[in-house]
């Protein structure tokens, strides 16, 4: 038996970036502007803003009496942190996970996973900068809605396909990571269901949580106890 050629480097980087994703996720809720918004900012409002296609959608998010200024401040705070930390961190996580699980950075499935992570990065930057433009003048936001929502769906789709590439890597590895591979299929399922029925966006979020978290936990385990393979 010998230690996998990945050693501890790539699982460690996957674990660190995965923990970073969790950390930034927690920071979103702790932002002063988000706390100040209180009940004005409902659960799921961020994703609904990303995927809004009509002015009526914006009214539902920002239109509660006395809430607009607070919700705009909260959304802007979230989106600034998104650009500064969350987008780069989850992109790094998806790339590191692909290289760690795939073993060979130039393997076709690894390259496909990395490319999809970079597509998600670019789409998310287009989406988030668009959201920041929209909150400058919500009354004039309509021309931006289609571009922003399209970029958001491209982002979610690319991340779901990235997870699917990771699932295929897990199922083709020797020995196989069957459980993790199965969990990494969930983002495609959740994103597809959310696309078909926009009232089920929670399934998309759940799919990513149920696949990224075990990936991070396994990376932590293999950082502490590097995987061994047959000579």
Coordinates of C-alpha atoms in Angstrom, one line a residue:
X1 CA 0.0 0.0 0.0
X2 CA 1.1 3.6 -0.6
X3 CA -0.3 7.0 0.1
X4 CA -2.3 8.5 -2.8
X5 CA -0.2 10.9 -4.9
X6 CA -2.6 13.7 -3.8
X7 CA -1.1 13.4 -0.3
X8 CA -2.6 15.9 2.0
X9 CA -2.3 19.0 -0.2
X10 CA -5.5 18.8 -2.2
X11 CA -7.8 17.4 0.4
X12 CA -6.5 20.0 2.8
X13 CA -7.2 22.8 0.3
X14 CA -10.6 21.3 -0.3
X15 CA -11.3 21.2 3.4
X16 CA -10.0 24.8 4.0
X17 CA -12.1 26.3 1.1
X18 CA -15.1 24.2 2.2
X19 CA -14.8 25.6 5.7
X20 CA -14.4 29.0 4.1
X21 CA -17.7 28.6 2.3
X22 CA -19.4 27.7 5.6
X23 CA -17.7 30.7 7.3
X24 CA -18.8 33.2 4.7
X25 CA -22.3 31.7 4.7
X26 CA -22.5 32.4 8.5
X27 CA -21.2 35.9 7.9
X28 CA -24.0 36.8 5.6
X29 CA -26.6 36.5 8.4
X30 CA -24.3 38.4 10.9
X31 CA -23.9 41.4 8.6
X32 CA -25.1 44.6 10.5
X33 CA -27.3 45.6 7.5
X34 CA -28.9 42.2 7.4
X35 CA -29.5 42.2 11.2
X36 CA -30.9 45.7 10.9
X37 CA -33.4 44.6 8.2
X38 CA -35.0 42.2 10.7
X39 CA -38.4 40.9 9.6
X40 CA -38.2 43.1 6.4
X41 CA -35.9 40.5 4.8
X42 CA -37.6 37.2 4.5
X43 CA -36.0 33.8 4.1
X44 CA -35.0 33.0 0.5
X45 CA -35.2 36.7 -0.5
X46 CA -31.6 36.7 -1.8
X47 CA -32.2 33.8 -4.3
X48 CA -35.6 35.2 -5.3
X49 CA -33.9 38.6 -6.0
X50 CA -31.2 36.7 -8.1
X51 CA -33.9 35.0 -10.1
X52 CA -36.5 37.8 -10.4
X53 CA -37.9 38.3 -13.9
X54 CA -40.7 40.8 -13.3
X55 CA -41.0 44.1 -11.5
X56 CA -43.7 42.4 -9.5
X57 CA -41.1 40.1 -8.1
X58 CA -39.1 43.1 -6.9
X59 CA -42.1 44.6 -5.3
X60 CA -42.6 41.4 -3.4
X61 CA -39.1 41.5 -2.1
X62 CA -38.6 45.2 -1.4
X63 CA -42.2 46.6 -1.3
X64 CA -43.3 46.0 2.3
X65 CA -44.2 49.4 4.0
X66 CA -41.1 51.0 5.6
X67 CA -38.8 48.2 4.5
X68 CA -37.3 49.2 1.1
X69 CA -34.3 51.1 2.4
X70 CA -33.5 48.4 4.9
X71 CA -33.8 45.5 2.4
X72 CA -31.7 47.4 -0.2
X73 CA -29.0 48.0 2.4
X74 CA -29.1 44.3 3.4
X75 CA -29.0 43.1 -0.2
X76 CA -26.1 45.4 -1.0
X77 CA -24.1 44.2 2.0
X78 CA -24.7 40.6 1.0
X79 CA -23.7 41.1 -2.6
X80 CA -20.6 43.1 -1.7
X81 CA -19.5 40.2 0.5
X82 CA -20.5 37.7 -2.2
X83 CA -18.1 39.4 -4.6
X84 CA -15.3 39.8 -2.1
X85 CA -15.4 36.4 -0.5
X86 CA -18.2 33.9 -1.3
X87 CA -17.8 33.6 -5.0
X88 CA -14.0 33.2 -5.0
X89 CA -14.2 30.8 -2.1
X90 CA -16.8 28.4 -3.5
X91 CA -15.1 28.5 -6.9
X92 CA -11.8 27.5 -5.2
X93 CA -13.7 24.7 -3.3
X94 CA -15.2 23.3 -6.5
X95 CA -11.8 23.4 -8.3
X96 CA -9.8 21.9 -5.4
X97 CA -12.4 19.1 -4.9
X98 CA -12.1 18.2 -8.6
X99 CA -8.3 17.9 -8.4
X100 CA -8.4 16.1 -5.1
X101 CA -11.0 13.5 -6.1
X102 CA -9.7 13.1 -9.7
X103 CA -6.1 12.7 -8.7
X104 CA -4.8 13.9 -12.1
X105 CA -5.4 17.7 -12.8
X106 CA -5.5 17.0 -16.6
X107 CA -8.0 14.2 -16.5
X108 CA -11.0 15.0 -18.8
X109 CA -13.6 14.9 -16.0
X110 CA -11.4 17.1 -13.8
X111 CA -10.9 19.6 -16.5
X112 CA -14.6 19.6 -17.2
X113 CA -15.3 20.2 -13.5
X114 CA -12.8 23.0 -13.3
X115 CA -14.2 24.6 -16.5
X116 CA -17.7 24.5 -15.1
X117 CA -16.6 26.1 -11.8
X118 CA -15.1 28.9 -13.8
X119 CA -18.3 29.4 -15.8
X120 CA -20.2 29.6 -12.5
X121 CA -17.7 32.2 -11.3
X122 CA -18.1 34.4 -14.4
X123 CA -21.9 34.1 -14.4
X124 CA -22.1 34.9 -10.7
X125 CA -20.0 38.0 -11.2
X126 CA -22.3 39.2 -14.0
X127 CA -25.3 38.4 -11.8
X128 CA -24.1 40.0 -8.6
X129 CA -22.8 43.2 -10.2
X130 CA -26.1 43.4 -12.0
X131 CA -28.0 43.1 -8.6
X132 CA -25.9 46.0 -7.2
X133 CA -26.8 48.1 -10.3
X134 CA -30.5 47.3 -9.8
X135 CA -30.6 48.4 -6.2
X136 CA -29.3 51.9 -7.1
X137 CA -32.7 52.6 -8.7
X138 CA -35.3 49.8 -8.4
X139 CA -37.8 51.7 -10.5
X140 CA -35.4 51.5 -13.5
X141 CA -34.3 47.9 -12.9
X142 CA -36.6 46.2 -15.4
X143 CA -34.0 46.2 -18.3
X144 CA -31.5 44.3 -16.1
X145 CA -33.9 41.5 -14.9
X146 CA -33.5 39.2 -17.8
X147 CA -29.7 39.4 -17.9
X148 CA -29.3 38.9 -14.2
X149 CA -31.8 36.0 -13.9
X150 CA -30.2 34.3 -16.9
X151 CA -26.7 34.7 -15.4
X152 CA -28.1 33.3 -12.1
X153 CA -29.5 30.2 -13.7
X154 CA -26.3 29.7 -15.7
X155 CA -24.4 29.9 -12.3
X156 CA -26.6 27.3 -10.6
X157 CA -26.6 25.1 -13.7
X158 CA -22.8 25.2 -14.0
X159 CA -22.4 24.4 -10.2
X160 CA -24.8 21.5 -10.5
X161 CA -22.9 20.1 -13.5
X162 CA -19.7 20.6 -11.6
X163 CA -21.1 18.4 -8.8
X164 CA -22.2 15.9 -11.4
X165 CA -18.6 15.7 -12.8
X166 CA -17.4 15.2 -9.2
X167 CA -20.0 12.4 -8.9
X168 CA -18.7 10.7 -12.0
X169 CA -15.1 11.0 -10.8
X170 CA -16.1 9.4 -7.5
X171 CA -17.9 6.6 -9.3
X172 CA -15.0 5.9 -11.6
X173 CA -12.2 6.1 -9.0
X174 CA -10.5 3.0 -7.6
X175 CA -11.7 2.2 -5.0
X176 CA -15.0 4.0 -5.7
X177 CA -16.5 6.7 -3.4
X178 CA -20.1 5.5 -4.0
X179 CA -21.8 7.3 -1.2
X180 CA -20.2 10.7 -1.9
X181 CA -20.8 10.1 -5.7
X182 CA -24.5 9.5 -5.0
X183 CA -24.8 12.7 -2.9
X184 CA -23.0 14.8 -5.6
X185 CA -25.9 14.0 -8.0
X186 CA -28.3 15.9 -5.7
X187 CA -27.5 19.4 -7.0
X188 CA -28.5 18.4 -10.6
X189 CA -31.8 16.9 -9.2
X190 CA -32.5 19.9 -7.0
X191 CA -31.6 22.5 -9.7
X192 CA -33.7 20.8 -12.3
X193 CA -36.7 20.6 -10.0
X194 CA -36.3 24.3 -9.1
X195 CA -36.0 25.2 -12.8
X196 CA -39.3 23.4 -13.5
X197 CA -41.0 24.8 -10.4
X198 CA -39.6 28.1 -9.1
X199 CA -41.5 27.6 -5.8
X200 CA -39.1 24.8 -5.0
X201 CA -35.9 26.8 -4.8
X202 CA -35.3 25.2 -1.4
X203 CA -34.6 21.9 -3.1
X204 CA -31.8 23.4 -5.1
X205 CA -30.3 24.9 -1.9
X206 CA -30.7 21.6 -0.1
X207 CA -29.0 19.7 -2.9
X208 CA -25.9 21.7 -2.7
X209 CA -25.8 21.6 1.1
X210 CA -26.2 17.8 1.1
X211 CA -23.3 17.3 -1.4
X212 CA -20.8 20.0 -0.5
X213 CA -20.9 19.4 3.2
X214 CA -20.0 15.7 3.0
X215 CA -17.3 16.5 0.4
X216 CA -15.7 18.9 2.9
X217 CA -16.0 16.4 5.7
X218 CA -14.4 13.7 3.7
X219 CA -11.6 16.1 2.7
X220 CA -11.0 16.8 6.3
X221 CA -10.8 13.1 7.1
X222 CA -8.4 12.5 4.2
X223 CA -6.2 15.4 5.3
X224 CA -5.8 13.8 8.7
X225 CA -5.7 10.2 7.4
X226 CA -4.4 10.3 3.8
X227 CA -6.0 7.7 1.6
X228 CA -3.9 4.7 0.7
X229 CA -4.1 2.8 -2.6
X230 CA -2.8 -0.5 -3.9
X231 CA 0.7 -0.5 -5.4

